Every structure is written in structure tokens, then in C-alpha cells.
Short mmCIF file of C-alpha atoms in Angstrom, two decimals:
data_model
loop_
_atom_site.label_atom_id
_atom_site.label_comp_id
_atom_site.label_asym_id
_atom_site.label_seq_id
_atom_site.Cartn_x
_atom_site.Cartn_y
_atom_site.Cartn_z
CA MET E 243 138.84 165.92 51.27
CA GLU E 244 138.36 162.34 50.07
CA ASN E 245 142.09 161.92 49.26
CA HIS E 246 143.33 163.58 52.45
CA LYS E 247 145.49 160.58 53.39
CA ILE E 248 147.41 160.79 50.11
CA LEU E 249 147.94 164.56 50.41
CA ILE E 250 149.68 164.11 53.77
CA ALA E 251 152.73 162.68 51.98
CA ILE E 252 153.39 165.74 49.76
CA PRO E 253 154.87 168.10 52.41
CA ILE E 254 156.74 165.22 54.04
CA ILE E 255 158.37 164.33 50.69
CA LEU E 256 159.34 167.98 50.15
CA ALA E 257 160.87 168.15 53.63
CA LEU E 258 162.88 164.97 52.99
CA LEU E 259 164.06 166.31 49.62
CA SER E 260 165.15 169.51 51.36
CA LEU E 261 167.19 167.46 53.82
CA VAL E 262 168.86 165.59 50.96
CA LEU E 263 169.56 168.87 49.15
CA ILE E 264 171.10 170.43 52.25
CA GLY E 265 173.26 167.33 52.71
CA PHE E 266 174.63 167.44 49.16
CA ASN E 267 174.58 171.15 48.34
CA GLY E 268 175.11 172.52 51.83
CA LEU E 269 174.12 175.88 53.30
CA GLU E 270 176.11 179.00 52.67
CA GLN E 271 176.97 180.68 55.96
CA GLY E 272 177.39 184.36 56.46
CA VAL E 273 180.53 185.92 57.87
CA ASP E 274 178.82 186.56 61.20
CA LEU E 275 178.43 182.78 61.67
CA LYS E 276 181.46 181.21 60.00
CA GLY E 277 183.97 183.98 60.83
CA GLY E 278 186.17 186.07 58.54
CA SER E 279 186.37 189.71 57.50
CA GLN E 280 183.72 192.07 56.20
CA ALA E 281 184.32 195.51 54.71
CA GLU E 282 182.12 198.19 53.22
CA LEU E 283 183.86 200.18 50.45
CA GLN E 284 183.24 203.24 48.31
CA LEU E 285 184.48 202.60 44.78
CA LEU E 286 186.71 205.28 43.25
CA GLY E 287 186.59 206.29 39.63
CA SER E 288 185.20 203.80 37.14
CA VAL E 289 186.16 200.69 39.04
CA SER E 290 183.54 197.95 38.81
CA PRO E 291 182.79 195.38 41.54
CA SER E 292 184.12 192.57 39.34
CA GLU E 293 187.46 194.40 38.83
CA LEU E 294 187.76 194.93 42.58
CA GLU E 295 187.07 191.24 43.17
CA ASP E 296 189.79 190.22 40.70
CA THR E 297 192.28 192.59 42.34
CA LEU E 298 191.59 191.26 45.85
CA ASP E 299 191.76 187.67 44.60
CA ALA E 300 195.18 188.30 43.10
CA LYS E 301 196.71 190.13 46.06
CA LEU E 302 195.14 188.36 49.08
CA ASN E 303 195.87 184.76 50.00
CA THR E 304 192.28 183.86 50.88
CA ASN E 305 189.32 181.89 49.56
CA ASN E 306 185.71 182.76 48.73
CA ILE E 307 185.94 186.49 48.19
CA LYS E 308 182.41 187.81 47.76
CA VAL E 309 181.73 191.36 46.51
CA THR E 310 178.13 192.59 46.72
CA ASN E 311 177.05 195.74 44.87
CA ASN E 312 175.05 198.02 47.17
CA GLY E 313 174.46 200.79 44.63
CA ASN E 314 175.82 204.34 44.55
CA ASN E 315 179.34 202.92 43.92
CA LYS E 316 179.25 201.12 47.27
CA VAL E 317 180.11 197.47 47.74
CA THR E 318 180.35 194.96 50.59
CA VAL E 319 183.34 192.64 50.59
CA GLU E 320 183.27 189.39 52.56
CA LEU E 321 186.44 187.38 53.13
CA GLU E 322 186.56 183.89 54.54
CA ASN E 323 189.83 184.44 56.45
CA ASN E 324 190.70 187.06 59.00
CA ILE E 325 192.96 189.63 57.32
CA ASN E 326 194.54 192.63 58.91
CA SER E 327 192.91 195.93 57.97
CA SER E 328 196.25 197.42 56.82
CA THR E 329 196.86 194.45 54.55
CA PHE E 330 193.38 194.82 53.10
CA THR E 331 193.82 198.58 52.55
CA SER E 332 197.06 198.03 50.67
CA ALA E 333 195.42 195.32 48.59
CA ILE E 334 192.69 197.55 47.21
CA ASN E 335 195.50 199.83 45.97
CA GLY E 336 193.51 203.06 45.85
CA LYS E 337 190.64 201.56 43.85
CA ALA E 338 188.20 201.98 46.75
CA LYS E 339 187.87 203.78 50.02
CA VAL E 340 187.26 201.80 53.20
CA ILE E 341 184.09 202.93 55.00
CA SER E 342 184.01 200.16 57.66
CA TYR E 343 186.02 197.03 58.32
CA ASN E 344 185.13 194.21 60.76
CA GLU E 345 186.97 191.04 61.70
CA ILE E 346 184.97 188.15 63.20
CA GLY E 347 187.02 185.43 64.85
CA PRO E 348 186.13 181.73 65.21
CA VAL E 349 185.23 182.12 68.89
CA LEU E 350 182.51 184.66 68.15
CA SER E 351 181.21 182.60 65.24
CA GLU E 352 180.95 179.44 67.35
CA GLU E 353 179.20 181.38 70.10
CA ALA E 354 176.74 182.81 67.58
CA MET E 355 175.97 179.34 66.18
CA GLY E 356 175.44 178.00 69.71
CA GLN E 357 173.00 180.81 70.45
CA ILE E 358 171.12 180.07 67.23
CA TYR E 359 170.79 176.38 68.14
CA ILE E 360 169.53 177.30 71.61
CA ALA E 361 167.04 179.77 70.17
CA MET E 362 165.62 177.19 67.73
CA ILE E 363 165.39 174.47 70.38
CA PHE E 364 163.62 176.73 72.88
CA ALA E 365 161.27 178.01 70.18
CA PHE E 366 160.14 174.47 69.35
CA LEU E 367 160.03 173.46 73.01
CA PHE E 368 157.79 176.30 74.17
CA MET E 369 155.67 175.98 71.06
CA ALA E 370 155.11 172.28 71.83
CA ILE E 371 154.25 173.00 75.47
CA THR E 372 151.77 175.71 74.50
CA VAL E 373 150.07 173.50 71.91
CA PHE E 374 149.75 170.56 74.34
CA VAL E 375 148.31 172.83 77.04
CA VAL E 376 145.74 174.35 74.66
CA PHE E 377 144.47 171.17 72.98
CA ARG E 378 145.43 168.40 75.45
CA GLU E 379 145.32 165.84 72.68
CA PRO E 380 148.57 164.25 71.46
CA ILE E 381 147.85 163.71 67.77
CA PRO E 382 146.71 167.29 66.89
CA SER E 383 149.61 168.71 68.92
CA VAL E 384 152.17 166.52 67.15
CA ALA E 385 150.62 167.48 63.79
CA ILE E 386 151.15 171.19 64.53
CA ILE E 387 154.79 170.63 65.56
CA LEU E 388 155.41 168.44 62.51
CA ALA E 389 153.96 171.12 60.21
CA ALA E 390 156.26 173.78 61.71
CA LEU E 391 159.26 171.47 61.29
CA CYS E 392 158.37 170.87 57.63
CA ASP E 393 158.15 174.63 57.08
CA ILE E 394 161.65 175.14 58.49
CA LEU E 395 163.13 172.31 56.40
CA ILE E 396 161.48 173.57 53.20
CA ALA E 397 162.77 177.09 53.89
CA LEU E 398 166.31 175.76 54.47
CA GLY E 399 166.09 173.81 51.21
CA GLY E 400 165.11 176.99 49.38
CA MET E 401 168.03 178.82 50.98
CA SER E 402 170.36 176.09 49.72
CA ILE E 403 168.98 176.34 46.16
CA PHE E 404 169.02 180.15 45.91
CA LYS E 405 172.31 180.57 47.81
CA ILE E 406 170.76 182.63 50.59
CA PRO E 407 173.36 182.69 53.38
CA LEU E 408 172.54 181.40 56.83
CA SER E 409 173.13 184.44 58.98
CA ILE E 410 171.69 185.99 62.11
CA ALA E 411 169.17 187.84 59.96
CA SER E 412 168.01 184.71 58.13
CA VAL E 413 167.77 182.82 61.42
CA GLY E 414 165.47 185.59 62.68
CA ALA E 415 163.34 184.98 59.57
CA LEU E 416 163.17 181.26 60.41
CA LEU E 417 161.97 182.06 63.92
CA MET E 418 159.31 184.35 62.46
CA LEU E 419 158.32 181.51 60.16
CA ILE E 420 157.64 179.26 63.17
CA GLY E 421 155.20 181.88 64.43
CA TYR E 422 153.41 182.08 61.06
CA SER E 423 153.20 178.29 60.83
CA VAL E 424 151.81 177.80 64.33
CA ASP E 425 149.28 180.59 63.74
CA THR E 426 147.66 178.92 60.72
CA ASP E 427 147.89 175.43 62.25
CA ILE E 428 146.21 176.50 65.49
CA LEU E 429 143.51 178.26 63.45
CA LEU E 430 142.77 175.03 61.58
CA THR E 431 142.91 172.80 64.67
CA THR E 432 140.65 175.10 66.69
CA ARG E 433 138.04 175.27 63.93
CA LEU E 434 137.93 171.49 63.51
CA LEU E 435 138.16 170.29 67.13
CA LYS E 436 136.73 173.06 69.29
CA ARG E 437 133.76 174.19 67.20
CA ARG E 438 130.66 172.10 66.49
CA GLU E 439 128.60 174.08 63.95
CA GLY E 440 128.40 172.53 60.49
CA THR E 441 130.18 169.46 59.19
CA VAL E 442 133.93 168.84 59.32
CA GLU E 443 134.27 169.74 55.63
CA GLU E 444 132.43 173.04 56.11
CA ARG E 445 134.57 174.01 59.10
CA ALA E 446 137.74 173.08 57.18
CA LYS E 447 136.69 175.25 54.21
CA ASN E 448 135.99 178.25 56.45
CA ALA E 449 139.37 177.84 58.15
CA MET E 450 141.06 177.51 54.74
CA TYR E 451 139.55 180.78 53.51
CA THR E 452 140.85 182.64 56.55
CA GLY E 453 144.25 180.94 56.63
CA LEU E 454 144.97 181.32 52.92
CA THR E 455 144.01 184.99 53.08
CA MET E 456 146.54 185.49 55.88
CA SER E 457 149.27 183.54 54.07
CA PHE E 458 148.81 185.23 50.68
CA ALA E 459 148.77 188.66 52.32
CA ALA E 460 152.08 187.90 54.08
CA ILE E 461 153.60 186.49 50.86
CA ALA E 462 152.56 189.60 48.92
CA ALA E 463 154.06 191.91 51.56
CA MET E 464 157.36 190.00 51.70
CA GLY E 465 157.49 189.75 47.90
CA ILE E 466 157.13 193.52 47.55
CA LEU E 467 159.86 194.02 50.15
CA PHE E 468 162.18 191.66 48.28
CA ALA E 469 161.55 193.44 44.96
CA VAL E 470 162.15 196.87 46.50
CA THR E 471 165.40 195.84 48.17
CA LYS E 472 166.72 194.19 45.02
CA ILE E 473 165.78 196.97 42.61
CA ILE E 474 165.82 200.21 44.61
CA MET E 475 168.01 199.41 47.63
CA PRO E 476 170.48 196.65 46.67
CA GLU E 477 172.64 197.52 49.67
CA ALA E 478 169.89 196.28 52.04
CA THR E 479 170.93 192.64 51.76
CA THR E 480 169.64 191.83 55.24
CA LEU E 481 166.08 192.82 54.33
CA SER E 482 166.21 190.96 51.04
CA ASN E 483 167.43 187.78 52.74
CA ILE E 484 164.72 187.98 55.40
CA SER E 485 161.96 188.54 52.84
CA ALA E 486 163.22 185.72 50.58
CA VAL E 487 163.33 183.22 53.45
CA LEU E 488 159.81 184.18 54.56
CA VAL E 489 158.37 183.87 51.06
CA ILE E 490 159.83 180.36 50.63
CA GLY E 491 158.72 179.32 54.12
CA LEU E 492 155.18 180.67 53.71
CA ILE E 493 154.73 178.74 50.47
CA GLY E 494 155.85 175.65 52.33
CA ASP E 495 153.47 176.52 55.17
CA ILE E 496 150.50 176.50 52.77
CA LEU E 497 151.40 172.94 51.75
CA SER E 498 152.15 171.64 55.24
CA THR E 499 149.06 173.20 56.84
CA TRP E 500 146.35 172.59 54.25
CA LEU E 501 147.61 169.26 52.94
CA MET E 502 149.42 167.50 55.79
CA ASN E 503 147.91 168.96 58.95
CA LEU E 504 144.37 169.00 57.54
CA GLY E 505 144.76 165.40 56.39
CA ILE E 506 146.02 164.28 59.80
CA LEU E 507 143.18 166.05 61.62
CA LYS E 508 140.55 164.65 59.22
CA THR E 509 141.90 161.12 59.76
CA TYR E 510 141.94 161.67 63.52
CA ILE E 511 138.35 162.93 63.60
CA ASP E 512 137.17 159.96 61.49
CA TRP E 513 138.97 157.60 63.88
CA LYS E 514 137.28 159.19 66.92
CA GLN E 515 133.85 158.96 65.31
CA SER E 516 134.41 155.28 64.44
CA LYS E 517 135.40 154.60 68.06
CA LYS E 518 132.22 156.28 69.31
CA GLN E 519 130.14 154.26 66.84
CA GLU E 520 131.77 151.03 68.01
CA LYS E 521 130.99 151.86 71.65
CA TYR E 522 127.38 152.64 70.71
CA ASP E 523 127.04 149.37 68.79
CA VAL E 524 128.54 147.40 71.69
CA GLY E 525 126.15 149.05 74.17
CA SER E 526 123.08 148.45 72.02
CA SER E 527 124.06 144.83 71.39
CA SER E 528 124.61 144.25 75.12
CA SER E 529 121.17 145.69 75.92
CA ARG E 530 119.62 143.47 73.26
CA ASN E 531 121.41 140.46 74.69
CA LYS E 532 120.12 141.29 78.18
CA SER E 533 116.52 141.58 76.95
CA SER E 534 116.78 138.32 75.02
CA LYS E 535 118.30 136.61 78.07
CA SER E 536 115.44 137.82 80.28
CA LYS E 537 112.90 136.49 77.78
CA GLU E 538 114.66 133.16 77.64
CA GLU E 539 114.77 132.98 81.43
CA SER E 540 111.05 133.69 81.70
CA SER E 541 110.27 131.05 79.07
CA ASP E 542 112.50 128.57 80.90
CA LYS E 543 110.67 129.26 84.14
CA GLU E 544 107.33 128.66 82.50
CA SER E 545 108.56 125.43 80.94
CA LYS E 546 109.82 124.23 84.32
CA LEU E 547 106.36 124.43 85.86
CA SER E 548 104.94 121.00 86.72
CA LEU E 549 101.82 119.51 85.23
CA LYS E 550 100.04 119.80 88.56
CA ASP E 551 100.60 123.54 88.61
CA LYS E 552 99.27 123.80 85.06
CA LEU E 553 96.17 121.73 85.96
CA LYS E 554 95.59 123.79 89.07
CA ARG E 555 95.79 126.95 87.03
CA LYS E 556 93.42 125.50 84.44
CA THR E 557 90.83 124.38 87.01
CA GLU E 558 91.05 127.72 88.74
CA VAL E 559 90.39 129.46 85.44
CA GLU E 560 87.44 127.14 84.64
CA ASP E 561 85.93 127.59 88.12
CA ASP E 562 86.20 131.32 87.68
CA GLU E 563 84.35 131.09 84.36
CA VAL E 564 81.56 128.91 85.83
CA MET E 565 81.10 131.23 88.80
CA SER E 566 80.96 134.24 86.53
CA LYS E 567 78.23 132.56 84.40
CA ILE E 568 76.18 131.66 87.49
CA GLN E 569 76.43 135.22 88.73
CA GLU E 570 75.23 136.48 85.35
CA GLU E 571 72.15 134.16 85.43
CA LEU E 572 71.29 135.24 88.97
CA GLU E 573 71.55 138.84 87.98
CA LYS E 574 69.16 138.21 85.05
CA ILE E 575 66.57 136.57 87.36
CA ASP E 576 66.79 139.43 89.81
CA ASN E 577 66.26 141.89 87.00
CA MET E 578 63.15 139.99 85.78
CA GLU E 579 61.62 140.05 89.23
CA GLU E 580 62.24 143.74 89.59
CA VAL E 581 60.52 144.34 86.23
CA GLU E 582 57.41 142.35 87.26
CA GLU E 583 57.15 144.15 90.56
CA ASN E 584 57.22 147.48 88.81
CA ILE E 585 54.23 146.64 86.48
CA PRO E 586 50.93 148.47 87.65
CA LYS E 587 47.85 146.52 89.00
CA SER E 588 45.45 147.90 86.37
CA LYS E 589 47.61 146.43 83.66
CA LYS E 590 47.68 143.10 85.50
CA SER E 591 43.79 143.04 85.87
CA SER E 592 43.31 143.98 82.22
CA ASN E 593 45.66 141.22 81.31
CA LYS E 594 43.62 138.77 83.45
CA LYS E 595 40.27 139.90 81.85
CA SER E 596 41.71 139.57 78.39
CA ASN E 597 42.92 136.11 79.28
CA LYS E 598 39.38 135.15 80.58
CA LYS E 599 37.70 136.49 77.43
CA GLN E 600 40.12 134.56 75.29
CA LYS E 601 39.30 131.41 77.30
CA THR E 602 35.43 131.84 76.96
CA LYS E 603 35.74 132.47 73.23
CA GLY E 604 37.79 129.38 72.93
CA ASN E 605 35.20 127.32 74.86
CA LYS E 606 32.32 128.59 72.61
CA ARG E 607 34.21 127.65 69.50
CA LYS E 608 34.79 124.16 70.83
CA ALA E 609 31.00 123.76 71.65
CA LYS E 610 29.95 124.82 68.15
CA LYS E 611 32.35 122.37 66.62
CA LYS E 612 30.88 119.54 68.78
CA LYS E 613 27.27 120.43 67.79
CA GLY E 614 28.12 120.45 64.14
CA LYS E 615 29.60 117.00 64.41
CA GLY E 616 26.44 115.63 66.25
CA GLY E 617 23.95 117.01 63.67
CA LYS E 618 25.79 115.26 60.85
#
């Protein structure tokens, strides 16, 4: 997850290489798209498909004769040019029996190609509309569409390498591949943007477990179908082409979804979080500035007070202190008077008698002292 920005480039480079490969190597088109003749034959005797191909090449003035072995001494012959069925029958010269023979003209082939273009355009258009309606965010929606486009380009590049013809059947496989791609991409985008439990890395790992399980299951199923059609039923070329295209496209989908789309979404989520953090920092700094401004204003107001106001305030404070001290002294005097009033009379008389006794004793002592001095 730390190098998610670097991983985004891998599927894009593969898609660009596929475009270059298609430009130089080209795509082989089936008879149903480019026009020509197609025949299904039953071989007679010990004739091999290669011998039949050499015979047709020598007797027919045409290019790109393709003979496909379907098993059980049955073959499919594809001719680039339209040839009359009688001419073709005479050319095989009793080496094979014609089971079916079809001629596809240029008008039908052009119409078929136009329908394929329309189907692909509408598939991408409605896919884009659906994604925008569901997520309502431009960057995740564009990432999903870009991932589907990379899957298609990688699948076309694989078809160019392995000489899988572009036919109506293989185009159907490409449309199915768009559905597979959008399924895994929407799974990833929903887990990362719509859900809130756990961290982004944890949600991405959970989505990856589910998505990779789906992709590997589909690859295994299509791989088994391809092996069965090639080994047991070689005549089922349509099924083998469909399964081969889907296997190549699903491998590309793993790269485009879990490298490119995940990297784009992770970058987008980090960008949104940084924007939120910036807004929070701006708000907190503005509140701090307001509080500091209010403090400065209050200090300015205090500094603007005149000396007279300060002296008035000081004298008022001192007067209040003096008055409070006077009130405290008065309260103490009042309390002393209340205490004296509450003392009983007996105690007061006893106090007076004790005071008189102390005075008489003191007078006697003074008289004795005087007598002693006179005797001396």
C-alpha cells in the first residue's frame, strides 16, 4: 500500500503495449466479420487436413485458406474470398464431403462490424452513467471506467499474440469481460468509500480477498472449458475462443483493479483527508486569532484609560478598605459589650470583693514597710 502510486503505472503500460502490438501485429478477423466463405467438411478416406489445405490452395485462386480440425474426420474451411459452392465442390475433388457451405458478403461483414462498434460504445456509455449515479464522485467513477478499458485493451493484445480471431463470439466475450471488470471495481470502490469500519488498508484487504476469490474462480472455470474444448471437442472453436479471451481479460482485470484502481482510490482518499485536515487547521487558527485579537483589544482599552480614572479607581478601592476596617472594629466593640452584659451579677460582686481584698492587703504591706524604715 505504500507504493500504490507506482503500481498504478503497471496496467497502463500493459494497455499501451497492447495498443502498440495491435498496431504492428494486427487482429485476425473471423469470416463473419471480414467476409468470405466458410465450409464444414467430412474428410473421406485417409485424407489429412494439411493435404486438403494444399489441394484447395492449388486449385482455388484465393488467399488465407484456413483449415481447422474438428475431430472425427471433420474440418472447417475458411476462405477469404467469396467462392461459388460448385467451384468449391469441384476443387475438393472427392477428398471430402460438404456438410455446410456459407458465403458472407462485404455488406453483411460491414454491418456486423458496425453493430459491434455500437454495442461496445453503448456498453461503456451505460456503464459510465451507472457508475456516476451510484458514487456521484468523478475520480472513482473515472477510475472504474479506465480499469474496464485497460481490461479490454489487454484482452485484445492477447488475442493478437495468440492469433485468436475477432469474431462475433469473441466480441461477446469482451462484453462479458466488461461486466466482470465493473463487478470487481465496484466491489473495491464500495468497500473503500461507502463503508467506515476499520482503516483504509483493512477495508482494501477484505475487498481484495473477495475480489480475488471471484476472479480466480472465473479463471479456473474458463481454463477448464478451454482445455476441454481443445482436447475433447476441438470442433467447438467458438467456446475455446470465448474461454481464451476471458482468461486473458480476467488476468488483466486482476492487475487493473488491484494495482491501478486501488492505487487511484488510495491516493484520492489521502487527498480528501489532507483537505479536511487543512480546513480544520484553518478553522482552529482563525479561532486562535480571534481570541488573541480580543485579548489585545481588552489590553488596549485598559491602556487607553486616563490617569484620573486610574486614581479614581485606586481611591475607591482604598476607601472601601478603610470602611471595611472601621466596620470590623465596630463589630468587635459591639461583641465586647454583649459579652459584658451577659456576665452574672454574683461574678461581678465576687470580682469586686476580690479587688477590695487585694487593695487592703496591699495597703498593709505598705504600712509594714514604712514602720520598718522608721525603727531603723
